[in-house]
Coordinates of C-alpha atoms in Angstrom, one line a residue:
M800 CA 100.8 123.1 81.4
E801 CA 99.4 119.6 81.4
Y802 CA 101.5 116.6 80.9
D803 CA 100.4 113.5 79.3
A804 CA 102.0 110.3 79.5
L805 CA 101.2 109.2 76.0
T806 CA 101.9 112.4 74.0
G807 CA 103.8 114.8 76.6
W808 CA 107.3 113.6 76.2
D809 CA 108.7 116.0 73.8
D810 CA 109.1 118.8 76.6
D811 CA 112.2 119.9 78.3
T812 CA 111.3 119.3 82.1
T813 CA 110.0 116.1 81.4
A814 CA 113.0 115.0 79.9
E815 CA 115.3 116.5 82.2
T816 CA 113.3 115.0 85.1
Y817 CA 113.4 111.3 83.8
A818 CA 116.9 111.3 83.0
A819 CA 117.8 112.2 86.6
F820 CA 115.4 109.6 87.7
T821 CA 117.3 106.8 85.3
R822 CA 120.8 107.8 86.8
A823 CA 119.3 107.8 90.2
Y824 CA 117.1 104.7 90.5
P825 CA 117.1 101.2 88.9
M826 CA 113.8 101.0 87.8
Y827 CA 114.3 101.4 83.6
S828 CA 118.5 100.6 83.6
A829 CA 117.4 97.1 85.2
S830 CA 114.3 96.3 82.8
S831 CA 116.8 97.5 79.8
R832 CA 119.3 94.9 80.9
D833 CA 117.0 92.2 81.3
L834 CA 115.3 93.0 77.6
A835 CA 118.8 93.3 76.3
A836 CA 120.1 89.9 77.5
R837 CA 116.8 88.2 76.3
A838 CA 117.7 89.5 72.9
G839 CA 120.9 87.6 72.3
L840 CA 122.9 90.0 70.9
T841 CA 126.5 88.6 71.5
R842 CA 127.0 88.2 67.4
S843 CA 124.5 90.7 66.5
R844 CA 125.4 93.7 64.2
V845 CA 122.7 95.8 63.9
I846 CA 120.0 96.3 66.6
V847 CA 117.1 98.9 67.1
D848 CA 116.5 100.5 70.5
L849 CA 112.9 101.1 69.9
C850 CA 111.2 104.5 71.5
G851 CA 114.8 104.8 73.1
G852 CA 114.0 108.0 75.0
T853 CA 117.7 109.3 76.7
G854 CA 119.7 106.1 75.8
T855 CA 119.1 104.0 78.8
T856 CA 118.1 100.9 76.9
A857 CA 120.9 101.5 74.1
E858 CA 123.5 102.0 76.8
A859 CA 122.5 98.1 78.2
I860 CA 122.4 97.1 74.4
L861 CA 125.8 98.7 73.6
A862 CA 127.4 96.8 76.6
L863 CA 126.5 93.0 75.0
V864 CA 127.1 94.0 71.1
P865 CA 130.1 93.4 69.4
P866 CA 132.5 96.2 68.5
D867 CA 131.5 96.3 64.9
A868 CA 127.5 96.6 65.8
T869 CA 125.5 99.4 64.7
V870 CA 122.7 100.5 67.1
V871 CA 119.9 103.1 66.2
S872 CA 118.1 104.4 68.8
L873 CA 114.9 105.8 67.4
D874 CA 112.6 108.1 69.8
S875 CA 109.9 110.9 68.7
S876 CA 110.9 113.0 71.1
A877 CA 113.3 115.5 70.2
A878 CA 114.1 116.8 74.1
M879 CA 114.8 113.4 75.2
Q880 CA 117.2 112.3 72.5
S881 CA 119.0 115.9 73.0
I882 CA 119.9 114.7 76.4
G883 CA 120.9 111.2 75.4
R884 CA 123.4 112.5 72.7
R885 CA 124.6 115.0 75.8
L886 CA 125.1 111.3 78.1
L887 CA 125.8 109.0 75.6
S888 CA 128.9 109.0 73.5
D889 CA 129.5 105.8 71.4
P890 CA 130.5 105.4 67.7
R891 CA 128.5 102.3 67.6
L892 CA 125.3 104.8 68.3
T893 CA 123.0 106.4 65.9
W894 CA 120.2 108.8 66.9
V895 CA 117.0 108.9 64.9
N896 CA 114.0 111.5 65.9
S897 CA 110.9 109.4 64.6
P898 CA 108.2 107.9 65.7
A899 CA 108.2 104.3 66.1
E900 CA 105.9 103.5 63.4
D901 CA 107.6 105.0 61.2
L902 CA 111.0 102.7 61.8
A903 CA 110.9 100.9 58.1
D904 CA 111.3 104.4 57.0
H905 CA 114.5 104.7 58.2
V906 CA 116.3 101.2 58.9
P907 CA 116.6 99.0 55.7
A908 CA 114.5 96.1 55.4
C909 CA 115.3 92.8 56.6
S910 CA 118.8 93.9 58.1
V911 CA 118.0 93.8 61.6
D912 CA 119.3 91.4 64.2
A913 CA 116.9 92.4 67.0
V914 CA 114.5 95.1 67.9
V915 CA 114.6 96.2 71.5
C916 CA 111.9 98.3 73.2
N917 CA 111.3 99.0 77.0
S918 CA 108.2 100.4 79.0
A919 CA 106.8 101.9 75.6
V920 CA 105.2 99.9 73.4
W921 CA 101.7 100.5 74.7
K922 CA 102.1 103.9 74.1
T923 CA 102.1 103.5 70.3
N924 CA 100.0 101.9 67.3
V925 CA 100.9 98.4 68.4
A926 CA 100.0 97.1 64.9
A927 CA 101.7 99.6 62.9
V928 CA 104.7 98.9 65.1
V929 CA 104.4 95.2 64.7
T930 CA 104.3 95.7 61.1
A931 CA 107.4 98.1 60.7
V932 CA 109.0 95.5 63.2
R933 CA 108.6 92.7 60.7
R934 CA 109.9 94.7 57.5
V935 CA 113.1 95.4 59.1
L936 CA 114.0 92.5 61.1
R937 CA 116.2 89.9 59.0
P938 CA 115.3 85.9 59.4
G939 CA 115.8 84.7 62.9
G940 CA 115.6 88.2 64.3
R941 CA 113.9 89.1 67.6
F942 CA 111.7 91.6 68.7
V943 CA 112.0 91.7 72.6
F944 CA 109.7 94.2 74.8
N945 CA 107.6 94.5 77.6
I946 CA 104.5 95.5 78.8
G947 CA 103.3 97.1 81.8
G948 CA 101.1 94.9 84.2
A949 CA 97.9 97.1 84.0
F950 CA 98.1 97.4 80.3
A951 CA 98.8 93.2 80.1
G952 CA 96.2 92.7 82.1
V953 CA 99.0 90.1 84.4
T954 CA 99.9 90.6 88.3
H955 CA 103.2 88.7 89.5
P956 CA 102.6 86.4 92.7
D957 CA 104.9 88.4 94.8
A958 CA 102.6 92.2 93.7
L959 CA 100.1 91.5 96.2
P960 CA 100.2 94.3 98.6
P961 CA 101.8 94.0 101.6
P962 CA 99.6 94.8 104.9
T963 CA 101.7 97.7 106.1
G964 CA 99.4 100.6 105.5
P965 CA 98.0 102.3 102.5
S966 CA 100.1 102.5 99.6
L967 CA 101.1 105.6 98.0
S968 CA 99.1 105.9 95.0
A969 CA 96.2 105.3 97.5
L970 CA 97.3 108.1 99.7
I971 CA 98.1 110.5 96.4
E972 CA 94.0 109.6 96.0
R973 CA 92.8 110.3 99.4
I974 CA 94.6 113.9 99.4
A975 CA 93.5 114.7 96.0
T976 CA 89.9 114.0 97.1
R977 CA 90.0 115.6 100.6
D978 CA 91.7 119.0 99.3
Y979 CA 90.8 119.4 95.3
G980 CA 87.8 117.3 94.9
V981 CA 89.4 114.5 92.5
V982 CA 87.1 112.1 92.4
P983 CA 88.9 108.5 91.7
P984 CA 87.9 106.8 89.1
T985 CA 85.5 103.6 90.0
A986 CA 85.2 101.5 86.7
A987 CA 87.5 99.2 86.0
V988 CA 89.5 99.7 82.5
P989 CA 90.3 96.9 80.6
P990 CA 93.9 95.7 80.0
K991 CA 94.9 97.3 76.5
L992 CA 97.3 94.4 75.4
P993 CA 96.6 91.4 77.2
L994 CA 98.6 88.1 75.7
P995 CA 96.2 87.0 73.4
V996 CA 96.0 90.4 71.3
I997 CA 99.7 91.1 71.5
T998 CA 99.8 87.4 70.2
G999 CA 97.6 87.8 67.7
L1000 CA 99.1 91.1 66.3
L1001 CA 102.3 89.4 66.2
A1002 CA 101.2 86.4 64.3
D1003 CA 99.5 88.9 61.9
A1004 CA 102.6 90.2 61.0
G1005 CA 104.1 87.0 60.7
L1006 CA 106.6 87.1 64.1
H1007 CA 106.0 84.1 66.3
V1008 CA 106.0 84.3 70.6
V1009 CA 109.0 82.0 71.5
A1010 CA 108.8 83.3 75.3
A1011 CA 106.4 85.2 77.7
E1012 CA 107.1 85.6 81.2
V1013 CA 105.5 87.7 84.1
T1014 CA 108.1 89.5 86.0
G1015 CA 108.4 90.9 89.2
Q1016 CA 110.1 94.4 89.7
H1017 CA 111.0 95.2 93.2
T1018 CA 110.5 99.3 93.8
T1019 CA 111.2 101.4 96.9
T1020 CA 108.8 104.0 98.3
A1021 CA 111.4 106.3 97.4
E1022 CA 111.8 105.5 93.7
R1023 CA 108.1 105.1 93.0
A1024 CA 108.0 108.6 94.5
A1025 CA 110.9 109.9 92.4
W1026 CA 109.0 108.1 89.0
L1027 CA 105.6 110.0 90.1
S1028 CA 107.7 113.6 90.4
I1029 CA 108.4 113.4 86.6
P1030 CA 105.6 115.0 84.7
V1031 CA 103.9 112.7 82.5
F1032 CA 103.6 110.3 85.3
A1033 CA 102.3 112.6 88.2
H1034 CA 99.3 111.8 90.0
P1035 CA 96.2 112.2 90.1
E1036 CA 95.6 112.4 86.4
G1037 CA 93.6 115.4 85.1
A1038 CA 93.3 119.0 85.6
L1039 CA 95.9 119.5 88.8
S1040 CA 98.4 121.4 87.8
Y1041 CA 101.9 120.2 88.6
E1042 CA 103.0 122.0 91.3
Q1043 CA 99.7 120.6 93.1
K1044 CA 100.3 117.5 92.2
M1045 CA 103.7 117.8 93.7
A1046 CA 102.5 119.0 96.8
I1047 CA 100.0 116.3 96.9
L1048 CA 103.0 113.7 96.5
A1049 CA 105.0 115.4 99.2
E1050 CA 102.4 115.1 101.7
A1051 CA 101.7 111.6 100.7
T1052 CA 105.5 110.6 100.6
A1053 CA 105.7 111.9 104.1
Q1054 CA 103.4 109.2 105.4
T1055 CA 105.3 106.5 104.0
K1056 CA 108.8 104.5 104.8
P1057 CA 111.1 105.4 101.8
D1058 CA 112.9 101.7 101.9
D1059 CA 109.6 99.9 101.8
V1060 CA 109.3 97.4 99.0
T1061 CA 106.8 97.3 96.8
V1062 CA 106.6 94.7 93.3
T1063 CA 105.4 95.7 90.3
S1064 CA 104.4 93.5 87.4
W1065 CA 105.4 93.0 83.6
L1066 CA 104.9 90.8 80.7
V1067 CA 108.0 90.5 78.6
I1068 CA 107.9 89.2 75.6
V1069 CA 110.4 87.6 73.1
A1070 CA 109.3 87.3 69.4
E1071 CA 111.3 85.9 66.4
L1072 CA 110.7 86.1 62.5
P1073 CA 111.3 82.5 61.6
E1074 CA 114.2 81.5 59.8
E1075 CA 112.2 80.2 56.7
V1076 CA 110.6 83.6 55.8

């Protein structure tokens, strides 16, 4: 089957591979802890883990909230949540299988202290999600999320490529072109959610940005290769089978050093519903 990084998450192979990755590598757990810390959760009572997947972010939230808190992990993928239910058992945690845009149908209005969304908001109808978040937040509540650098149009200063040879992505493109005739796209894709756009969407919903920071996440080549083995992220995008993409990845990985480090860029946003609302 063809996997898609926007819609292909409700799939057992993707869910299992993703869960294995999160247990073996720190990418998602580290970004989850960062977002949870920014949300100011020590006195929170109701928190939503939006697009919560297998529960990596919920786990980071649960580590910070009081014993009597309620954490709602909402995701549209039953396959991802099935694994989460198996791996994460905490009486404070409730699983809701629903699209992010329908959040307000499952959580009472003005009841939520914080909504946290890790590595997913750009995969949604962002305007609808922001509106739903606004409906459930209490005055003073926070919406904390991140946007991948390519989608936000930002680059962390440390993310400049080191002069040590072609990157794993460049090698994948080279092999795919040589062996399968795949021509990489040449046209630049404009960022989907630059800061002015996301700030405008938040403002339209009555939310105000209290912090926006470009961060850099250090990633080894081994971690990057493991991430690219998750079916929805396998490269190159397009009609090649997953098995063909994995063969390309294996050949490309063999030409790199597993401990080489690259830096990926993220735009991290903390928005708040003003107290006077």
